[in-house]
Amino acid sequence: MKRIYLLILGLCTPAILSAQASIRFKVPGQDLWGLKDRSGKTVVPATYYSIGNFKNGRYIIYKTSFETGMMNEYGQILLPPTYSSIYDLDSIVQVRKDGKSGILNRDLKEVLPLQYQHLQHFDSFYLAKYAGKFGVLNPDFSVAIPFEHGIVYHNSIYSRQFLWYDNGKYALADIRNKILIPQEYEFISGPQYGLYIGMKDGKITLFDDKGKKLWNSDYKDCIVLDADHIAVKNAEDIYGVVNRTGKIVIPFQYHRISAINEGIYIAQNIRNLWGAVNAANKVVIPFDYAESFAFKKKIALVKNSKQLYGYINTQGKPVTDFIYDKANPFSGDYARVTKNNLSGLVDVQGKEVLPLKYDIVSVVIDNHVYVIKNKEHFILDLSKPDAAVKKYDYIDIGDYLQHLLDEKADYPILARKKDGRYGYIDAKGNELTPFIYDNAGSFIDDHASVMYKGALVLIDKHGNILPER
């Protein structure tokens, strides 16, 4: 299994592709999509705003971002692009048109009319709004919770419980419409670790996921830390921790208790300094830090009184010096650190495995990392950080991140050399194709559209051209 460490956010998971007779293509430098067959012949000209992944024998097509339809792999229209949205959910297809949603079956026949103002599909029910009121439908579209509520919330993908809100009050019910918490609370939150918090007349009540009251108090705030530890704030705005029975286990002496991680509570004391205590309120990390983060790999990122970052272990001992202007919590075996606007990487032993000399440090994949320095793009082997590397004028970060979602070690990454020619490399910087293209796009369905000798052609990951018939 490929080892991947995330140092940036914002990734999305694509649908899994099925085998298909056609290949999507996009003209480099343009925003229009079309289809070619596997010989390279154009099946559908590049006239669409977008074409989605091939799934269940069809594509979702977009004439514009709000004109959506479906076609098969041969370019035949299955649904005209007159819908504002289409979601292919394997066993069903959810569609929306003129502000109303409905359901089609796999044969694209209507099984639930387009009459719902809101429709959200979950594994075992539908959350819906009809005639201005919210309710819940069973998988067979029969009514589970009647359409008579102002708002219905579903807060956990693991439960079949619902919060509803009417006339300024919340209630909790299950999928059988059985009331678990009566509709008399100004606010209910949860579930968190199987616990719900209700607020009524200035008091807080803790419930389990069956609606049983565990305790009631006049605390000003309540934060569930885990299944048996709840941070609560008293009238003096100071936090302590109680258990499920309401017994105080950590005294009221903290401005914040922000997290629990690996058996340790991260807390801020009344002097606004951060440290950590265990469930017995024993200090395990001294309250010496201006900022603290949760532990990852038994290492926490902290900021000292000089506003410099470093890392400590669960015994509170420094793993690195406090020398960094910016730093990230560990993700995998590495963390990104910055000093004087130059970035590098440290490992879990605190060693700088990548020197602080790069403008941008991205994601570690298979012990390789994509970096930018002085507008030059290259991929480094962390086991040989000083080895000679091939430098590029551009590397497509989106292609590079595709390795996070693709188990193929040779997934092609678009790159450009200083002479302006494009080609493709893998996540270790190995060249997969020659750098001979005037323009090029990312790989779609194992093929890419490139401009070569004045013509738009499709190539495979080895650079072989699919001839136009």
CSV table of C-alpha atoms in Angstrom, one decimal:
chain,number,residue,atom,x,y,z
A,1,MET,CA,0.0,0.0,0.0
A,2,LYS,CA,1.3,3.4,-0.9
A,3,ARG,CA,2.3,5.6,2.0
A,4,ILE,CA,1.0,9.1,1.6
A,5,TYR,CA,1.3,12.1,4.0
A,6,LEU,CA,-1.0,15.1,3.7
A,7,LEU,CA,0.4,18.5,4.3
A,8,ILE,CA,-2.3,20.5,2.6
A,9,LEU,CA,-6.1,20.4,2.5
A,10,GLY,CA,-8.9,20.6,0.0
A,11,LEU,CA,-8.9,17.2,-1.6
A,12,CYS,CA,-12.0,15.6,-3.2
A,13,THR,CA,-12.5,11.9,-4.0
A,14,PRO,CA,-13.5,11.1,-7.6
A,15,ALA,CA,-15.9,8.4,-8.7
A,16,ILE,CA,-14.4,5.0,-9.6
A,17,LEU,CA,-14.4,4.7,-13.4
A,18,SER,CA,-15.9,1.7,-15.1
A,19,ALA,CA,-14.6,0.4,-18.4
A,20,GLN,CA,-16.1,2.3,-21.3
A,21,ALA,CA,-15.9,2.5,-25.1
A,22,SER,CA,-15.3,6.2,-25.1
A,23,ILE,CA,-12.8,8.6,-23.6
A,24,ARG,CA,-13.5,12.1,-22.4
A,25,PHE,CA,-11.3,14.8,-23.8
A,26,LYS,CA,-10.7,18.5,-23.1
A,27,VAL,CA,-9.0,20.9,-25.5
A,28,PRO,CA,-5.9,22.3,-23.8
A,29,GLY,CA,-6.4,26.0,-23.1
A,30,GLN,CA,-10.2,25.7,-23.5
A,31,ASP,CA,-13.0,24.8,-21.1
A,32,LEU,CA,-15.0,22.5,-23.5
A,33,TRP,CA,-15.3,18.8,-23.3
A,34,GLY,CA,-16.2,16.0,-25.7
A,35,LEU,CA,-15.8,12.3,-26.3
A,36,LYS,CA,-13.6,10.2,-28.5
A,37,ASP,CA,-13.6,6.4,-29.0
A,38,ARG,CA,-10.5,4.4,-28.2
A,39,SER,CA,-9.2,4.7,-31.7
A,40,GLY,CA,-9.1,8.5,-31.4
A,41,LYS,CA,-12.2,9.2,-33.5
A,42,THR,CA,-14.4,12.0,-32.2
A,43,VAL,CA,-17.8,10.7,-31.0
A,44,VAL,CA,-19.0,14.0,-29.4
A,45,PRO,CA,-17.4,17.3,-30.4
A,46,ALA,CA,-15.9,19.4,-27.6
A,47,THR,CA,-19.0,21.5,-27.0
A,48,TYR,CA,-19.9,20.7,-23.3
A,49,TYR,CA,-19.1,22.8,-20.3
A,50,SER,CA,-18.1,19.6,-18.5
A,51,ILE,CA,-18.6,15.8,-18.7
A,52,GLY,CA,-18.5,13.8,-15.5
A,53,ASN,CA,-16.8,10.5,-14.9
A,54,PHE,CA,-18.2,7.4,-16.6
A,55,LYS,CA,-20.5,5.6,-14.1
A,56,ASN,CA,-23.2,2.9,-14.5
A,57,GLY,CA,-22.9,3.0,-18.2
A,58,ARG,CA,-23.4,6.7,-18.7
A,59,TYR,CA,-21.9,10.2,-18.3
A,60,ILE,CA,-23.5,13.2,-16.6
A,61,ILE,CA,-23.1,16.1,-19.1
A,62,TYR,CA,-23.2,19.8,-18.5
A,63,LYS,CA,-24.3,22.2,-21.2
A,64,THR,CA,-23.8,24.9,-18.6
A,65,SER,CA,-23.2,24.6,-14.8
A,66,PHE,CA,-27.0,24.6,-14.4
A,67,GLU,CA,-28.1,22.7,-17.5
A,68,THR,CA,-27.4,19.0,-16.8
A,69,GLY,CA,-28.3,15.8,-18.6
A,70,MET,CA,-27.0,12.3,-19.3
A,71,MET,CA,-25.6,10.5,-22.3
A,72,ASN,CA,-24.2,7.0,-22.9
A,73,GLU,CA,-20.7,6.0,-23.9
A,74,TYR,CA,-21.7,6.4,-27.6
A,75,GLY,CA,-22.8,9.9,-27.3
A,76,GLN,CA,-26.5,9.2,-27.3
A,77,ILE,CA,-28.6,11.5,-25.1
A,78,LEU,CA,-30.3,9.6,-22.3
A,79,LEU,CA,-31.6,12.7,-20.4
A,80,PRO,CA,-31.7,16.1,-22.1
A,81,PRO,CA,-29.6,18.8,-20.4
A,82,THR,CA,-32.6,20.5,-18.8
A,83,TYR,CA,-32.0,19.6,-15.2
A,84,SER,CA,-30.3,22.0,-12.7
A,85,SER,CA,-28.6,19.0,-11.1
A,86,ILE,CA,-28.2,15.2,-11.4
A,87,TYR,CA,-26.7,12.8,-8.9
A,88,ASP,CA,-26.1,9.2,-10.0
A,89,LEU,CA,-26.3,7.3,-6.8
A,90,ASP,CA,-25.9,3.8,-8.3
A,91,SER,CA,-29.3,2.3,-7.5
A,92,ILE,CA,-31.1,5.6,-8.1
A,93,VAL,CA,-30.6,8.9,-9.9
A,94,GLN,CA,-31.6,12.1,-8.0
A,95,VAL,CA,-32.6,15.0,-10.3
A,96,ARG,CA,-33.7,18.6,-9.8
A,97,LYS,CA,-35.6,20.8,-12.1
A,98,ASP,CA,-37.4,24.1,-11.7
A,99,GLY,CA,-36.6,24.1,-7.9
A,100,LYS,CA,-38.1,20.7,-7.3
A,101,SER,CA,-36.3,17.3,-6.7
A,102,GLY,CA,-37.3,13.8,-7.5
A,103,ILE,CA,-35.9,10.3,-8.1
A,104,LEU,CA,-35.4,8.2,-11.2
A,105,ASN,CA,-34.6,4.5,-11.1
A,106,ARG,CA,-31.5,2.9,-12.9
A,107,ASP,CA,-33.5,2.8,-16.1
A,108,LEU,CA,-34.1,6.6,-15.7
A,109,LYS,CA,-37.8,6.1,-15.1
A,110,GLU,CA,-39.5,8.4,-12.5
A,111,VAL,CA,-40.2,6.6,-9.2
A,112,LEU,CA,-40.5,9.7,-7.0
A,113,PRO,CA,-42.1,12.8,-8.6
A,114,LEU,CA,-40.2,16.1,-8.9
A,115,GLN,CA,-42.2,17.7,-6.1
A,116,TYR,CA,-39.7,18.1,-3.2
A,117,GLN,CA,-38.2,21.5,-2.4
A,118,HIS,CA,-35.3,19.7,-0.6
A,119,LEU,CA,-34.3,16.0,-1.0
A,120,GLN,CA,-31.2,14.5,0.6
A,121,HIS,CA,-30.4,10.8,0.2
A,122,PHE,CA,-28.9,8.8,3.1
A,123,ASP,CA,-28.3,5.0,3.1
A,124,SER,CA,-31.6,4.1,4.8
A,125,PHE,CA,-33.8,7.2,4.4
A,126,TYR,CA,-34.4,10.5,2.6
A,127,LEU,CA,-34.5,13.8,4.3
A,128,ALA,CA,-37.1,15.9,2.4
A,129,LYS,CA,-39.1,19.1,2.3
A,130,TYR,CA,-42.6,19.1,0.8
A,131,ALA,CA,-45.1,22.0,0.7
A,132,GLY,CA,-42.9,24.0,3.0
A,133,LYS,CA,-42.5,21.4,5.7
A,134,PHE,CA,-39.7,18.9,6.4
A,135,GLY,CA,-40.1,15.2,7.0
A,136,VAL,CA,-38.4,11.8,6.4
A,137,LEU,CA,-39.0,9.1,3.7
A,138,ASN,CA,-38.2,5.4,4.0
A,139,PRO,CA,-36.2,3.8,1.2
A,140,ASP,CA,-39.5,2.7,-0.5
A,141,PHE,CA,-40.6,6.4,-0.4
A,142,SER,CA,-43.2,5.8,2.3
A,143,VAL,CA,-43.4,8.5,5.0
A,144,ALA,CA,-41.3,7.8,8.1
A,145,ILE,CA,-41.6,11.2,9.8
A,146,PRO,CA,-44.6,13.3,8.6
A,147,PHE,CA,-44.1,16.5,6.7
A,148,GLU,CA,-45.1,18.8,9.5
A,149,HIS,CA,-41.9,20.3,10.8
A,150,GLY,CA,-40.2,23.6,10.2
A,151,ILE,CA,-36.8,22.1,10.1
A,152,VAL,CA,-35.5,18.5,10.5
A,153,TYR,CA,-31.8,17.9,11.1
A,154,HIS,CA,-29.8,14.7,10.8
A,155,ASN,CA,-26.5,15.2,12.6
A,156,SER,CA,-24.9,11.7,12.4
A,157,ILE,CA,-24.4,9.4,9.5
A,158,TYR,CA,-24.2,6.5,12.0
A,159,SER,CA,-27.6,7.0,13.6
A,160,ARG,CA,-31.2,7.1,12.5
A,161,GLN,CA,-32.1,9.9,14.8
A,162,PHE,CA,-33.4,13.3,13.9
A,163,LEU,CA,-33.7,16.7,15.5
A,164,TRP,CA,-36.6,18.8,14.5
A,165,TYR,CA,-37.5,22.4,15.3
A,166,ASP,CA,-40.9,24.0,15.5
A,167,ASN,CA,-42.2,27.1,17.2
A,168,GLY,CA,-38.8,27.9,18.8
A,169,LYS,CA,-38.4,24.4,20.4
A,170,TYR,CA,-36.3,21.3,19.5
A,171,ALA,CA,-37.1,17.6,19.9
A,172,LEU,CA,-35.3,14.4,19.1
A,173,ALA,CA,-37.0,11.4,17.4
A,174,ASP,CA,-36.0,8.2,15.8
A,175,ILE,CA,-36.8,6.8,12.4
A,176,ARG,CA,-40.1,5.4,13.7
A,177,ASN,CA,-41.2,8.9,14.8
A,178,LYS,CA,-40.8,7.9,18.4
A,179,ILE,CA,-40.0,11.0,20.6
A,180,LEU,CA,-36.7,10.5,22.5
A,181,ILE,CA,-36.3,14.0,23.9
A,182,PRO,CA,-39.5,16.0,24.2
A,183,GLN,CA,-40.1,19.2,22.2
A,184,GLU,CA,-39.3,21.7,25.0
A,185,TYR,CA,-35.7,22.7,24.6
A,186,GLU,CA,-34.5,25.9,23.1
A,187,PHE,CA,-31.5,24.1,21.7
A,188,ILE,CA,-30.3,20.5,21.3
A,189,SER,CA,-26.8,19.5,19.9
A,190,GLY,CA,-25.3,16.1,19.2
A,191,PRO,CA,-24.8,13.3,19.0
A,192,GLN,CA,-21.2,13.5,20.1
A,193,TYR,CA,-19.8,10.2,21.5
A,194,GLY,CA,-23.4,9.1,21.9
A,195,LEU,CA,-24.4,12.2,23.9
A,196,TYR,CA,-26.9,15.0,23.3
A,197,ILE,CA,-26.9,18.4,25.1
A,198,GLY,CA,-30.2,20.2,25.6
A,199,MET,CA,-30.6,23.8,26.8
A,200,LYS,CA,-33.8,24.9,28.5
A,201,ASP,CA,-34.6,27.9,30.8
A,202,GLY,CA,-30.9,28.7,31.2
A,203,LYS,CA,-30.0,25.1,32.3
A,204,ILE,CA,-28.1,22.4,30.5
A,205,THR,CA,-29.2,18.7,30.4
A,206,LEU,CA,-27.0,15.9,29.2
A,207,PHE,CA,-28.8,12.9,27.5
A,208,ASP,CA,-27.6,9.6,26.2
A,209,ASP,CA,-28.6,8.5,22.7
A,210,LYS,CA,-31.8,6.8,24.0
A,211,GLY,CA,-33.0,10.2,25.4
A,212,LYS,CA,-32.2,9.3,29.0
A,213,LYS,CA,-31.3,12.3,31.2
A,214,LEU,CA,-27.9,11.9,32.7
A,215,TRP,CA,-27.7,15.2,34.6
A,216,ASN,CA,-29.1,18.7,34.7
A,217,SER,CA,-27.2,21.8,35.8
A,218,ASP,CA,-27.0,25.6,35.4
A,219,TYR,CA,-23.6,25.5,33.6
A,220,LYS,CA,-23.1,28.2,31.0
A,221,ASP,CA,-21.5,26.0,28.4
A,222,CYS,CA,-21.0,22.3,27.8
A,223,ILE,CA,-18.5,20.6,25.4
A,224,VAL,CA,-18.4,16.8,25.0
A,225,LEU,CA,-14.8,15.7,25.0
A,226,ASP,CA,-15.4,12.0,24.9
A,227,ALA,CA,-18.0,9.4,26.0
A,228,ASP,CA,-17.2,10.0,29.7
A,229,HIS,CA,-15.7,13.5,29.9
A,230,ILE,CA,-17.6,16.7,29.4
A,231,ALA,CA,-16.0,20.2,29.7
A,232,VAL,CA,-18.4,22.6,31.5
A,233,LYS,CA,-18.2,26.4,32.2
A,234,ASN,CA,-19.3,27.8,35.5
A,235,ALA,CA,-20.9,31.2,36.4
A,236,GLU,CA,-17.3,32.7,36.6
A,237,ASP,CA,-16.6,31.6,33.0
A,238,ILE,CA,-14.1,29.0,34.1
A,239,TYR,CA,-14.0,25.5,32.7
A,240,GLY,CA,-13.7,22.2,34.5
A,241,VAL,CA,-14.5,18.6,33.5
A,242,VAL,CA,-17.4,16.4,34.7
A,243,ASN,CA,-18.2,12.8,33.9
A,244,ARG,CA,-21.5,11.3,32.6
A,245,THR,CA,-22.9,11.2,36.1
A,246,GLY,CA,-22.1,14.9,36.6
A,247,LYS,CA,-19.2,14.3,39.1
A,248,ILE,CA,-16.4,16.9,38.8
A,249,VAL,CA,-13.2,15.1,37.7
A,250,ILE,CA,-11.1,18.2,36.8
A,251,PRO,CA,-11.6,21.3,39.0
A,252,PHE,CA,-12.8,24.6,37.6
A,253,GLN,CA,-9.5,26.4,36.8
A,254,TYR,CA,-9.2,26.7,33.1
A,255,HIS,CA,-10.2,29.3,30.5
A,256,ARG,CA,-10.5,26.6,27.9
A,257,ILE,CA,-10.2,22.9,27.5
A,258,SER,CA,-9.9,22.6,23.8
A,259,ALA,CA,-9.3,18.9,23.0
A,260,ILE,CA,-8.5,15.4,24.3
A,261,ASN,CA,-6.0,13.4,22.3
A,262,GLU,CA,-4.2,10.2,23.2
A,263,GLY,CA,-5.5,10.5,26.8
A,264,ILE,CA,-4.4,14.1,27.3
A,265,TYR,CA,-6.5,17.2,27.7
A,266,ILE,CA,-5.1,20.4,26.1
A,267,ALA,CA,-6.0,23.3,28.4
A,268,GLN,CA,-5.5,27.0,28.8
A,269,ASN,CA,-5.1,28.2,32.4
A,270,ILE,CA,-6.2,31.5,33.9
A,271,ARG,CA,-2.8,33.1,33.0
A,272,ASN,CA,-3.7,32.3,29.3
A,273,LEU,CA,-0.9,29.8,29.0
A,274,TRP,CA,-1.4,26.4,27.4
A,275,GLY,CA,-0.4,23.0,28.8
A,276,ALA,CA,-1.9,19.6,29.2
A,277,VAL,CA,-3.4,17.5,32.0
A,278,ASN,CA,-4.6,14.0,32.3
A,279,ALA,CA,-8.0,12.8,33.5
A,280,ALA,CA,-6.8,13.0,37.1
A,281,ASN,CA,-5.8,16.7,36.5
A,282,LYS,CA,-2.1,15.9,36.8
A,283,VAL,CA,0.0,18.3,34.7
A,284,VAL,CA,1.7,16.3,32.0
A,285,ILE,CA,2.9,19.3,30.0
A,286,PRO,CA,3.8,22.5,31.9
A,287,PHE,CA,1.6,25.5,31.2
A,288,ASP,CA,4.4,27.5,29.5
A,289,TYR,CA,3.0,27.9,26.0
A,290,ALA,CA,1.2,30.7,24.2
A,291,GLU,CA,-0.5,28.2,21.8
A,292,SER,CA,-0.9,24.5,21.6
A,293,PHE,CA,-2.4,21.9,19.3
A,294,ALA,CA,-3.6,18.3,19.6
A,295,PHE,CA,-1.1,15.5,19.6
A,296,LYS,CA,-0.3,13.6,16.4
A,297,LYS,CA,2.2,10.8,16.4
A,298,LYS,CA,2.6,11.6,20.1
A,299,ILE,CA,4.0,15.0,19.2
A,300,ALA,CA,2.3,18.3,19.6
A,301,LEU,CA,2.9,21.6,17.9
A,302,VAL,CA,3.3,24.5,20.4
A,303,LYS,CA,4.2,28.2,20.4
A,304,ASN,CA,6.3,29.6,23.2
A,305,SER,CA,6.2,33.1,24.8
A,306,LYS,CA,8.5,34.5,22.1
A,307,GLN,CA,5.8,33.5,19.5
A,308,LEU,CA,8.1,30.9,17.9
A,309,TYR,CA,6.9,27.3,17.1
A,310,GLY,CA,8.4,24.0,18.0
A,311,TYR,CA,7.3,20.4,18.9
A,312,ILE,CA,7.1,18.6,22.2
A,313,ASN,CA,6.3,15.0,23.1
A,314,THR,CA,3.7,13.6,25.5
A,315,GLN,CA,6.1,14.1,28.4
A,316,GLY,CA,6.4,17.8,27.6
A,317,LYS,CA,10.0,17.5,26.4
A,318,PRO,CA,11.1,19.5,23.3
A,319,VAL,CA,11.5,17.4,20.1
A,320,THR,CA,12.8,20.4,18.1
A,321,ASP,CA,14.2,23.8,19.0
A,322,PHE,CA,11.7,26.7,19.1
A,323,ILE,CA,12.9,28.5,16.0
A,324,TYR,CA,10.0,28.4,13.5
A,325,ASP,CA,7.9,31.4,12.4
A,326,LYS,CA,5.2,29.0,11.1
A,327,ALA,CA,4.6,25.3,11.5
A,328,ASN,CA,2.0,22.6,10.8
A,329,PRO,CA,0.9,19.7,13.0
A,330,PHE,CA,2.3,16.3,12.0
A,331,SER,CA,0.6,14.5,9.2
A,332,GLY,CA,2.1,11.0,8.9
A,333,ASP,CA,5.8,11.1,9.6
A,334,TYR,CA,6.4,14.7,8.5
A,335,ALA,CA,5.5,18.3,9.4
A,336,ARG,CA,6.0,21.4,7.3
A,337,VAL,CA,8.0,24.2,9.0
A,338,THR,CA,8.9,27.7,7.9
A,339,LYS,CA,11.5,30.2,9.0
A,340,ASN,CA,12.2,33.6,7.3
A,341,ASN,CA,9.6,32.7,4.7
A,342,LEU,CA,11.5,29.5,3.6
A,343,SER,CA,10.0,26.1,4.2
A,344,GLY,CA,11.2,22.5,4.8
A,345,LEU,CA,10.2,19.3,6.6
A,346,VAL,CA,10.9,17.8,10.0
A,347,ASP,CA,10.3,14.2,10.9
A,348,VAL,CA,9.0,12.7,14.2
A,349,GLN,CA,12.5,12.7,15.7
A,350,GLY,CA,12.7,16.4,15.1
A,351,LYS,CA,15.3,16.2,12.4
A,352,GLU,CA,15.1,18.6,9.5
A,353,VAL,CA,14.9,16.0,6.7
A,354,LEU,CA,14.3,18.8,4.1
A,355,PRO,CA,16.3,22.0,4.6
A,356,LEU,CA,14.4,25.3,5.0
A,357,LYS,CA,15.2,26.7,1.6
A,358,TYR,CA,12.0,26.3,-0.4
A,359,ASP,CA,9.2,28.8,-1.3
A,360,ILE,CA,6.6,26.0,-1.3
A,361,VAL,CA,6.6,22.5,0.2
A,362,SER,CA,3.7,20.4,-0.8
A,363,VAL,CA,2.7,16.7,-0.2
A,364,VAL,CA,4.9,13.8,0.6
A,365,ILE,CA,4.2,10.7,-1.5
A,366,ASP,CA,6.3,7.6,-1.3
A,367,ASN,CA,9.1,9.5,0.4
A,368,HIS,CA,9.1,12.1,-2.4
A,369,VAL,CA,7.9,15.7,-2.1
A,370,TYR,CA,7.0,18.4,-4.6
A,371,VAL,CA,8.6,21.7,-4.0
A,372,ILE,CA,9.0,25.1,-5.6
A,373,LYS,CA,12.1,27.3,-5.3
A,374,ASN,CA,12.7,30.6,-7.2
A,375,LYS,CA,9.8,29.7,-9.5
A,376,GLU,CA,11.4,26.4,-10.4
A,377,HIS,CA,9.3,23.2,-9.8
A,378,PHE,CA,10.8,19.9,-8.9
A,379,ILE,CA,10.3,16.6,-7.0
A,380,LEU,CA,12.8,15.6,-4.3
A,381,ASP,CA,13.6,12.1,-2.9
A,382,LEU,CA,13.7,12.7,0.9
A,383,SER,CA,16.2,9.9,1.3
A,384,LYS,CA,18.5,11.8,-1.1
A,385,PRO,CA,17.6,15.5,-0.5
A,386,ASP,CA,20.9,16.8,-2.1
A,387,ALA,CA,20.8,14.6,-5.2
A,388,ALA,CA,20.6,16.2,-8.6
A,389,VAL,CA,17.0,16.6,-9.7
A,390,LYS,CA,15.3,17.6,-12.9
A,391,LYS,CA,13.8,21.1,-12.7
A,392,TYR,CA,10.6,22.2,-14.4
A,393,ASP,CA,9.1,25.6,-15.2
A,394,TYR,CA,5.7,24.1,-14.1
A,395,ILE,CA,4.3,21.0,-12.4
A,396,ASP,CA,0.5,20.6,-12.2
A,397,ILE,CA,-0.3,20.4,-8.4
A,398,GLY,CA,-3.7,18.9,-9.2
A,399,ASP,CA,-2.2,16.0,-11.1
A,400,TYR,CA,0.4,15.5,-8.3
A,401,LEU,CA,-2.4,15.3,-5.7
A,402,GLN,CA,-4.2,12.8,-7.8
A,403,HIS,CA,-1.7,10.3,-6.4
A,404,LEU,CA,-3.6,10.6,-3.1
A,405,LEU,CA,-6.6,9.1,-4.8
A,406,ASP,CA,-5.0,6.7,-7.3
A,407,GLU,CA,-3.1,3.6,-6.4
A,408,LYS,CA,-1.2,3.6,-9.7
A,409,ALA,CA,2.4,4.6,-9.1
A,410,ASP,CA,2.8,5.9,-12.6
A,411,TYR,CA,-0.1,8.3,-12.7
A,412,PRO,CA,1.0,11.0,-15.2
A,413,ILE,CA,1.6,14.5,-13.9
A,414,LEU,CA,1.6,17.4,-16.4
A,415,ALA,CA,4.9,19.4,-16.4
A,416,ARG,CA,6.5,22.0,-18.6
A,417,LYS,CA,10.2,22.8,-19.2
A,418,LYS,CA,11.8,26.2,-19.6
A,419,ASP,CA,11.6,25.8,-23.4
A,420,GLY,CA,7.8,25.8,-23.1
A,421,ARG,CA,7.4,22.2,-24.1
A,422,TYR,CA,5.0,20.0,-22.1
A,423,GLY,CA,5.3,16.4,-21.1
A,424,TYR,CA,4.4,14.0,-18.2
A,425,ILE,CA,6.3,12.8,-15.1
A,426,ASP,CA,5.4,10.5,-12.2
A,427,ALA,CA,5.3,11.4,-8.5
A,428,LYS,CA,9.1,10.6,-8.2
A,429,GLY,CA,10.0,12.9,-11.1
A,430,ASN,CA,10.6,10.1,-13.7
A,431,GLU,CA,9.7,11.2,-17.2
A,432,LEU,CA,6.8,9.1,-18.6
A,433,THR,CA,6.7,10.9,-22.0
A,434,PRO,CA,9.0,13.1,-24.1
A,435,PHE,CA,8.6,16.8,-23.5
A,436,ILE,CA,7.5,17.5,-27.1
A,437,TYR,CA,4.0,19.0,-26.8
A,438,ASP,CA,3.0,22.6,-27.6
A,439,ASN,CA,0.2,22.4,-25.0
A,440,ALA,CA,-1.3,19.7,-23.0
A,441,GLY,CA,-4.0,18.9,-20.4
A,442,SER,CA,-4.4,16.5,-17.5
A,443,PHE,CA,-5.1,12.8,-18.0
A,444,ILE,CA,-8.7,11.9,-18.2
A,445,ASP,CA,-9.8,8.2,-18.5
A,446,ASP,CA,-6.1,7.1,-18.9
A,447,HIS,CA,-5.6,9.5,-21.9
A,448,ALA,CA,-4.7,13.2,-22.3
A,449,SER,CA,-5.4,15.7,-25.1
A,450,VAL,CA,-2.3,17.4,-26.3
A,451,MET,CA,-1.3,19.8,-29.1
A,452,TYR,CA,1.4,18.1,-31.2
A,453,LYS,CA,2.8,19.5,-34.5
A,454,GLY,CA,-0.3,21.8,-34.8
A,455,ALA,CA,-2.9,19.1,-34.2
A,456,LEU,CA,-5.0,18.1,-31.3
A,457,VAL,CA,-4.4,14.4,-30.5
A,458,LEU,CA,-5.0,11.9,-27.7
A,459,ILE,CA,-2.1,10.1,-26.1
A,460,ASP,CA,-1.8,7.3,-23.6
A,461,LYS,CA,0.5,7.5,-20.6
A,462,HIS,CA,3.4,6.2,-22.6
A,463,GLY,CA,3.0,9.0,-25.2
A,464,ASN,CA,1.5,6.8,-27.9
A,465,ILE,CA,-0.9,8.7,-30.1
A,466,LEU,CA,-4.4,7.4,-30.8
A,467,PRO,CA,-4.8,8.1,-34.6
A,468,GLU,CA,-8.0,10.0,-35.8
A,469,ARG,CA,-9.8,7.8,-38.3
